[in-house]
XYZ file of C-alpha atoms in Angstrom:
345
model
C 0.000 0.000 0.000
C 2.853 2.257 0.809
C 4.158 1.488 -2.644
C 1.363 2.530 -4.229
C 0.727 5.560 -2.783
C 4.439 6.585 -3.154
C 3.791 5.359 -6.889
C 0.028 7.884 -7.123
C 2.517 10.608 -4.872
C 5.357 10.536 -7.885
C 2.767 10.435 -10.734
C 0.683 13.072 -8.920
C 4.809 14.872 -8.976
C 5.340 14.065 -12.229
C 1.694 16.201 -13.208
C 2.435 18.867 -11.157
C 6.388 18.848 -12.793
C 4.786 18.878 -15.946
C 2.246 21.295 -15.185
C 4.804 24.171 -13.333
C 7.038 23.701 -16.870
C 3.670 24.309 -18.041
C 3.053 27.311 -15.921
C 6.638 28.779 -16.833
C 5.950 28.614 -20.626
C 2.212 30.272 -19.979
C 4.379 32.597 -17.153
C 6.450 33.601 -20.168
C 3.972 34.063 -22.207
C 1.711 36.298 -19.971
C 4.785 37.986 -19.212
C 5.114 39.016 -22.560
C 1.169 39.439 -23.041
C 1.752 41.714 -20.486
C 4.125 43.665 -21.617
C 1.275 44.372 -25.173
C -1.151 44.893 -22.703
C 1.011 47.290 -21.132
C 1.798 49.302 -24.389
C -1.789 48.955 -25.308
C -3.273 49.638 -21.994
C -4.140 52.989 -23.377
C -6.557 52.069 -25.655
C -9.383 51.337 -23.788
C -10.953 51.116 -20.587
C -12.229 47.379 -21.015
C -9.202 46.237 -22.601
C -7.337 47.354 -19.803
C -9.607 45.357 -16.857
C -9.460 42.479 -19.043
C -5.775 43.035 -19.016
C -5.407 43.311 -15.087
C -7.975 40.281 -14.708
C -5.641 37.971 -16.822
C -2.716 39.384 -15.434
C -4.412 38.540 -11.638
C -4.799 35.053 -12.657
C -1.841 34.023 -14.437
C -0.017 35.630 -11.170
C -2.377 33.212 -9.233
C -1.065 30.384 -11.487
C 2.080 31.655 -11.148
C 1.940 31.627 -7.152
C 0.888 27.884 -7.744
C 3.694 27.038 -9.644
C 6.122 28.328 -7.314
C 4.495 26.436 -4.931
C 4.618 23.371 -6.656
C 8.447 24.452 -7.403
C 9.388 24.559 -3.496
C 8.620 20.781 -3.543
C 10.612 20.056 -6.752
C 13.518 18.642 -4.981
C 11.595 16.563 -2.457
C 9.643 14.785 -5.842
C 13.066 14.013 -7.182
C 14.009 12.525 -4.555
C 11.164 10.776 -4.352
C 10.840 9.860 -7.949
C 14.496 8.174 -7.536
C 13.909 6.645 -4.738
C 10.681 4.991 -6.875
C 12.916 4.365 -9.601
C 15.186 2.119 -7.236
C 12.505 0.675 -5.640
C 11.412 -0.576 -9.000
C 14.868 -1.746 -9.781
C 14.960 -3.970 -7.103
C 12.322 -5.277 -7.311
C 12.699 -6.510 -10.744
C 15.756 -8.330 -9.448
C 13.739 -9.339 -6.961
C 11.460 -10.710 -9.049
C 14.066 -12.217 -11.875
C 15.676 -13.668 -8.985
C 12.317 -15.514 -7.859
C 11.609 -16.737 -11.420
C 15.244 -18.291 -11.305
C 14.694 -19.595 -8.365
C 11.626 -21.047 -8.857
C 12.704 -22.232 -12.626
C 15.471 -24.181 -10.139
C 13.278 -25.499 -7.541
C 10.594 -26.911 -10.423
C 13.803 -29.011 -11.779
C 14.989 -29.867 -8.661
C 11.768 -31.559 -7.691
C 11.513 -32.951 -11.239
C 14.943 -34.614 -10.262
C 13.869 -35.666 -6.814
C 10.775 -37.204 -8.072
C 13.247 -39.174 -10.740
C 15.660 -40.163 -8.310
C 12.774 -41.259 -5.976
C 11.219 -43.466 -9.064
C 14.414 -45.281 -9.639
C 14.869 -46.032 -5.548
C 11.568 -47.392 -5.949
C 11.886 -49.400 -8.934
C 15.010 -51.042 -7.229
C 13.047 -51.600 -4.107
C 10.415 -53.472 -6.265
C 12.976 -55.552 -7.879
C 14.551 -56.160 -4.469
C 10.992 -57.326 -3.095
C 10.350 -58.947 -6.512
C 13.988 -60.971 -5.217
C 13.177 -61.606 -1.704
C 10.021 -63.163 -3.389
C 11.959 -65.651 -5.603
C 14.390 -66.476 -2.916
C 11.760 -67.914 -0.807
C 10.482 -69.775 -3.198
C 13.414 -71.244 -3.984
C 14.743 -71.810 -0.825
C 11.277 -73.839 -0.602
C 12.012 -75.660 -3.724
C 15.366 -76.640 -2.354
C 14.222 -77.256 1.423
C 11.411 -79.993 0.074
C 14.170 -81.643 -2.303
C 16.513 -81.836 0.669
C 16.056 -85.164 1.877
C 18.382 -87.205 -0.230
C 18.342 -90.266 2.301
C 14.302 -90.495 1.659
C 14.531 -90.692 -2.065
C 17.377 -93.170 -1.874
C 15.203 -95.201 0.585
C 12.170 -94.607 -2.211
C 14.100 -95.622 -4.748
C 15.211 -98.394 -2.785
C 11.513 -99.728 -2.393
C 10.819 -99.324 -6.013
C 13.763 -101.373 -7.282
C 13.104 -103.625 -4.900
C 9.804 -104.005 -5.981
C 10.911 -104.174 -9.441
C 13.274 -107.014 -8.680
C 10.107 -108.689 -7.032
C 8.142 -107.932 -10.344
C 10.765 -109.632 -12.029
C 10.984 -112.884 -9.595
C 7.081 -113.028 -10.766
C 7.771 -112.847 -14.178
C 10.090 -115.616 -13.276
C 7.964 -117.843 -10.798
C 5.378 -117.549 -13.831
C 7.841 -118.553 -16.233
C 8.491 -121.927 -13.799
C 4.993 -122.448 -13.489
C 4.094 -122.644 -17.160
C 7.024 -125.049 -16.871
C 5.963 -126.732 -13.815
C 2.435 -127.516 -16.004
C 4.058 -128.595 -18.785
C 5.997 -130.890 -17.053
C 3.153 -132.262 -14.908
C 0.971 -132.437 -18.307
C 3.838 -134.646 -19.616
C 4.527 -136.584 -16.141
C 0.705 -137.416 -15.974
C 0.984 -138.106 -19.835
C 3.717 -140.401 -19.334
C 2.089 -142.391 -15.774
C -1.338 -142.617 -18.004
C 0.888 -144.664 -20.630
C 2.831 -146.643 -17.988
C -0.636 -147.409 -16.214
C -1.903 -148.544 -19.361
C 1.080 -150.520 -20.072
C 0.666 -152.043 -16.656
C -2.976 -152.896 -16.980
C -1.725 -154.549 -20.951
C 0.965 -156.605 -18.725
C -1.861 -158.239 -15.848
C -4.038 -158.685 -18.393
C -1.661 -161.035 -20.700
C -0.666 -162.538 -17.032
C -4.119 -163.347 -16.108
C -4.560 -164.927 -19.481
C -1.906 -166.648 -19.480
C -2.606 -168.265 -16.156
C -6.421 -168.417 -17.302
C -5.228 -170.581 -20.267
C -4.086 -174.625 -20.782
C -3.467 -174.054 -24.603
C -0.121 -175.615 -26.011
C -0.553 -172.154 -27.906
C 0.968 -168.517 -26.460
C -2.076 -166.329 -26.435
C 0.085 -163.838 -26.732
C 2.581 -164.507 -29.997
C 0.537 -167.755 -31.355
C 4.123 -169.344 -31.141
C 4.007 -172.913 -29.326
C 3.756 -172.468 -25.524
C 5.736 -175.160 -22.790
C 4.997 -174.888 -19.362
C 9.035 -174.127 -19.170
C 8.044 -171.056 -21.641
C 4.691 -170.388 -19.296
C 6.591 -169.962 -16.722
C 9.154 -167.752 -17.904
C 6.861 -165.694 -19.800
C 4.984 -164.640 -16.289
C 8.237 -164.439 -14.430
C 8.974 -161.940 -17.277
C 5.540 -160.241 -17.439
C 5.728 -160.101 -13.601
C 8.867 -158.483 -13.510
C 7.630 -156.062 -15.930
C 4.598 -155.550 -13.833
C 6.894 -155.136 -11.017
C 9.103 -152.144 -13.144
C 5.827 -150.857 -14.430
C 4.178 -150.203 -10.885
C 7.707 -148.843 -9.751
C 8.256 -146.323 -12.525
C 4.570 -145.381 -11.778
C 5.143 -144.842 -8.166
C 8.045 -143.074 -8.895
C 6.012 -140.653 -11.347
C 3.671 -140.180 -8.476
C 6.022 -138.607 -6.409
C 7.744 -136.978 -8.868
C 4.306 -135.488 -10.349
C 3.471 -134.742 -6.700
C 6.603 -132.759 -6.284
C 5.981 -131.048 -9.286
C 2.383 -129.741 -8.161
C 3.771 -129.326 -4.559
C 6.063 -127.062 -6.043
C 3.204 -125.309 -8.469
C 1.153 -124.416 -5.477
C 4.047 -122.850 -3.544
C 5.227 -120.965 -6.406
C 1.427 -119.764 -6.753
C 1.476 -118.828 -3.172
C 4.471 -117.101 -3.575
C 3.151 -115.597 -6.672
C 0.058 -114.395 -5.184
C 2.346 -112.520 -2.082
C 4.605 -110.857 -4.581
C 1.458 -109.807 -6.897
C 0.223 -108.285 -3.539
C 3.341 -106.855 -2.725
C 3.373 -105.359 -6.022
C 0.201 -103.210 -5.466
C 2.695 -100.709 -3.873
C 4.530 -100.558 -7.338
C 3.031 -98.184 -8.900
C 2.073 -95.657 -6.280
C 5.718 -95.997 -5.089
C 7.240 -95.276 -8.884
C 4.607 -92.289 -9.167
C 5.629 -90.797 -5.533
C 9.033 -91.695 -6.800
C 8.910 -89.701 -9.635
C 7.350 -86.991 -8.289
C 10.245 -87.017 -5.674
C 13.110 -86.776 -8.705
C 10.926 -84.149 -9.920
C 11.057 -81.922 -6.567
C 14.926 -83.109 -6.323
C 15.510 -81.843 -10.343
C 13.691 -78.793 -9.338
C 15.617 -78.648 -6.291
C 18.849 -78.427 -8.172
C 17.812 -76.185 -10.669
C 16.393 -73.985 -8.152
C 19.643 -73.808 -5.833
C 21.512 -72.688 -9.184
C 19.249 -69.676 -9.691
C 18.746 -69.345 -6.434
C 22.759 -68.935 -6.001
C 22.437 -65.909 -8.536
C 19.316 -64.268 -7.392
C 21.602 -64.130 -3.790
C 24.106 -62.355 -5.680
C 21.732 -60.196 -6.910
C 19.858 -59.033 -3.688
C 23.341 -58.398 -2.290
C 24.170 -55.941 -5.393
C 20.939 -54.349 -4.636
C 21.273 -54.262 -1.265
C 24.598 -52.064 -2.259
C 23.364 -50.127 -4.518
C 20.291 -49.099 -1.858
C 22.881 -48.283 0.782
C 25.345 -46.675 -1.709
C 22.275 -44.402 -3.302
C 24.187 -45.525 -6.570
C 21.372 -44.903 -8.703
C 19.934 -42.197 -10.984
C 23.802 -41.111 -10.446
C 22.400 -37.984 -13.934
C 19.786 -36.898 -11.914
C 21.659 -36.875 -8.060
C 24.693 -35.068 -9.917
C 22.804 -32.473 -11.799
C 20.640 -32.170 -8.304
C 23.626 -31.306 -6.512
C 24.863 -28.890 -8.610
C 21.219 -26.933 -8.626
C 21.268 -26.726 -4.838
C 24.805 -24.788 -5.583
C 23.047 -22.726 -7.837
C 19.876 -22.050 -5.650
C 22.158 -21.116 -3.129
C 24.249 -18.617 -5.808
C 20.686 -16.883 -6.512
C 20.673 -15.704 -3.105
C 16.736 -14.963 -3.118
C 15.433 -12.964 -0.073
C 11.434 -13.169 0.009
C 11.415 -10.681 3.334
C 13.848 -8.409 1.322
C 11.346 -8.757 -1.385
C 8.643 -7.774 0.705
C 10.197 -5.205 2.208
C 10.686 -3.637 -1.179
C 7.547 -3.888 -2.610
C 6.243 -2.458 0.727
C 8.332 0.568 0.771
C-alpha cells in the first residue's frame, strides 16, 4: 500500500512537474502578453480590466507554480527513490523466477531419483520373493536319504516284479511238465494194466498155444513168460510210483510258487504308487537343483541391490545435476522478506 501511494505521490509529482514547466511557458507568455497589454493599456478602458484580470490570474497560477516548485527537490528525490525501488524489485522478481525455474527441476529430479529407488526396491521385493520360493524348492528336495530309501523300495519291488515274471515262467514249466509226467504215468498205467491182463490170461489158459505170440507155448516157456511179465509188472508199478512222487513234487512245487506268486502280486500293489511318488520325488529333487543354481544368482543379486540401496548408486544424472542446482539455488541468493520489504516501501 505504501508502494502505491508513493507510486500515485510521484505520478501526482510528475503532473504537477509537468504542469509548473507548463506554468513557466504560460508565465512567459503572460509575461510578454503583459508587456502588449502594457503598451496597449491605453486604448481602452475594457481592454485594460481584461488586461489586469488575466494578469491577476496568471499571477495566481504563477503563485501555484512556485508552490509546486518549493517541492521540486523533495519529488526528485522521491521519484528516484521509486525508480530504485522498482529496480529492485525486478531483481527481486528475476531472482524468484530463477529460483523457482530451479526449484521446479529440482523436484523434477527428486521425483526421478525417488522413481528409480523405488523401482530397485520393487525388484529387491520382486527378489526376496523368488528367494523364498526357492529356498522352498530346495528345502522340500533336501532329503536325499528319503529318495534313496524310495528308490530303494521301487527297485526292490521291481526285482520282485521280475521274480514273478520268473515264478510264472516256472509255473508254465511246472504244467508242462506235470501235463507230460501225468501223460507219461497214463501210458505206464496202461502198459501195466496190458501186462496183468496177458498174465491173467496166461494163467487163465491150458493151450499148447501162447495167447500172446501164437508161437508154441511149454509150461518151461509159461513160466518164464509170467516171471517176465511179472517183472515187468513189477518195473511198471515202480516207474509209476516213482512218477507219483515226482508229479506230486511237481504240483507241490506249483502251489508254492502260486502262493508265492500271489504274495509278490500283492506286494506289487505298492509298485506303482511308489514309482509315481518316486517320480514326483526326482521331480522336486531336479527342481531342487535347478532352483539352488538360480537361487545362487538371485543371492548375488539381492546383495548388489542391497549395495546399490545403501550406496544411493542410482539415478547417479539426476543426483549429480541435483547437486549442482542446490549450488546454484544457493548462488541466486533470493530474499522473500527483502522482497517484501521492497515492494512495501
Amino acid at each position: 500500500q505504501a508502494l502505491s501511494d508513493l507510486v500515485d505521490q510521484v505520478r501526482e509529482a510528475e503532473i504537477r512537474f509537468s504542469g509548473l514547466q507548463e506554468a513557466r511557458r504560460q508565465r512567459d507568455a503572460a509575461l510578454q502578453r503583459r508587456q502588449d497589454y502594457m503598451n496597449r493599456i491605453g486604448q481602452t478602458e475594457i481592454d485594460l480590466q481584461s488586461a489586469q484580470a488575466e494578469v491577476a490570474r496568471m499571477q495566481q497560477n504563477l503563485a501555484e507554480y512556485r508552490a509546486v516548485a518549493a517541492h521540486q527537490e523533495e519529488i526528485e528525490q522521491g521519484y528516484q527513490s521509486l525508480q530504485q525501488a522498482r529496480q529492485q524489485d525486478r531483481e527481486y522478481s528475476d531472482r524468484l523466477r530463477e529460483q523457482s525455474a530451479l526449484r521446479e527441476r529440482a523436484s523434477q529430479l527428486r521425483e526421478a531419483v525417488a522413481a528409480a529407488r523405488s523401482e530397485l526396491l520393487s525388484r529387491q521385493a520382486a527378489l526376496a520373493q523368488r528367494q523364498t520360493h526357492l529356498q522352498q524348492n530346495v528345502t522340500d528336495a533336501a532329503d536325499n536319504a528319503a529318495l534313496k530309501a524310495k528308490q530303494a523300495e521301487v527297485d526292490a519291488l521291481v526285482a520282485r516284479d521280475e521274480e514273478l515274471n520268473t515264478l510264472r515262467e516256472r509255473q508254465t514249466q511246472g504244467r508242462e511238465e506235470q501235463a507230460r509226467i501225468e501223460s507219461e504215468g497214463n501210458s505206464v498205467h496202461t502198459e501195466i494194466e496190458r501186462i496183468k491182463a496177458d498174465i491173467k490170461h496166461i494163467k487163465s489158459t491150458s493151450d499148447a498155444v501162447c495167447p500172446l505170440c501164437g508161437q508154441p507155448l511149454s509150461e518151461e516157456h509159461r513160466s518164464q513168460l509170467l516171471v517176465s511179465l511179472e517183472a515187468k509188472q513189477v518195473e511198471g508199478e515202480a516207474q509209476r510210483q516213482e512218477l507219483l512222487q515226482t508229479l506230486e513234487g511237481v504240483k507241490t512245487e506249483i502251489t508254492q510258487m502260486q502262493r508265492e506268486m500271489r504274495s509278490i502280486e500283492g506286494e506289487l500293489r505298492k509298485l506303482q504308487p511308489l514309482q509315481d511318488h518316486l517320480t514326483k520325488m526326482k521331480v522336486r529333487a531336479d527342481l531342487a537343483s535347478t532352483s539352488y543354481t538360480e537361487l545362487e544368482t538371485v543371492l548375488a543379486d539381492l546383495a548388489a541391490m542391497d549395495s546399490t540401496l545403501a550406496s544411493e548408486e542410482y539415478a547417479r544424472a539426476e543426483q549429480s545435476e541435483l547437486l549442482e542446482l542446490q549450488a546454484t539455488l544457493t548462488q541466486v541468493g533470493y530474499d522473500d522478506t527483502a522482497h517484501q520489504a521492497v515492494q512495501q516501501s
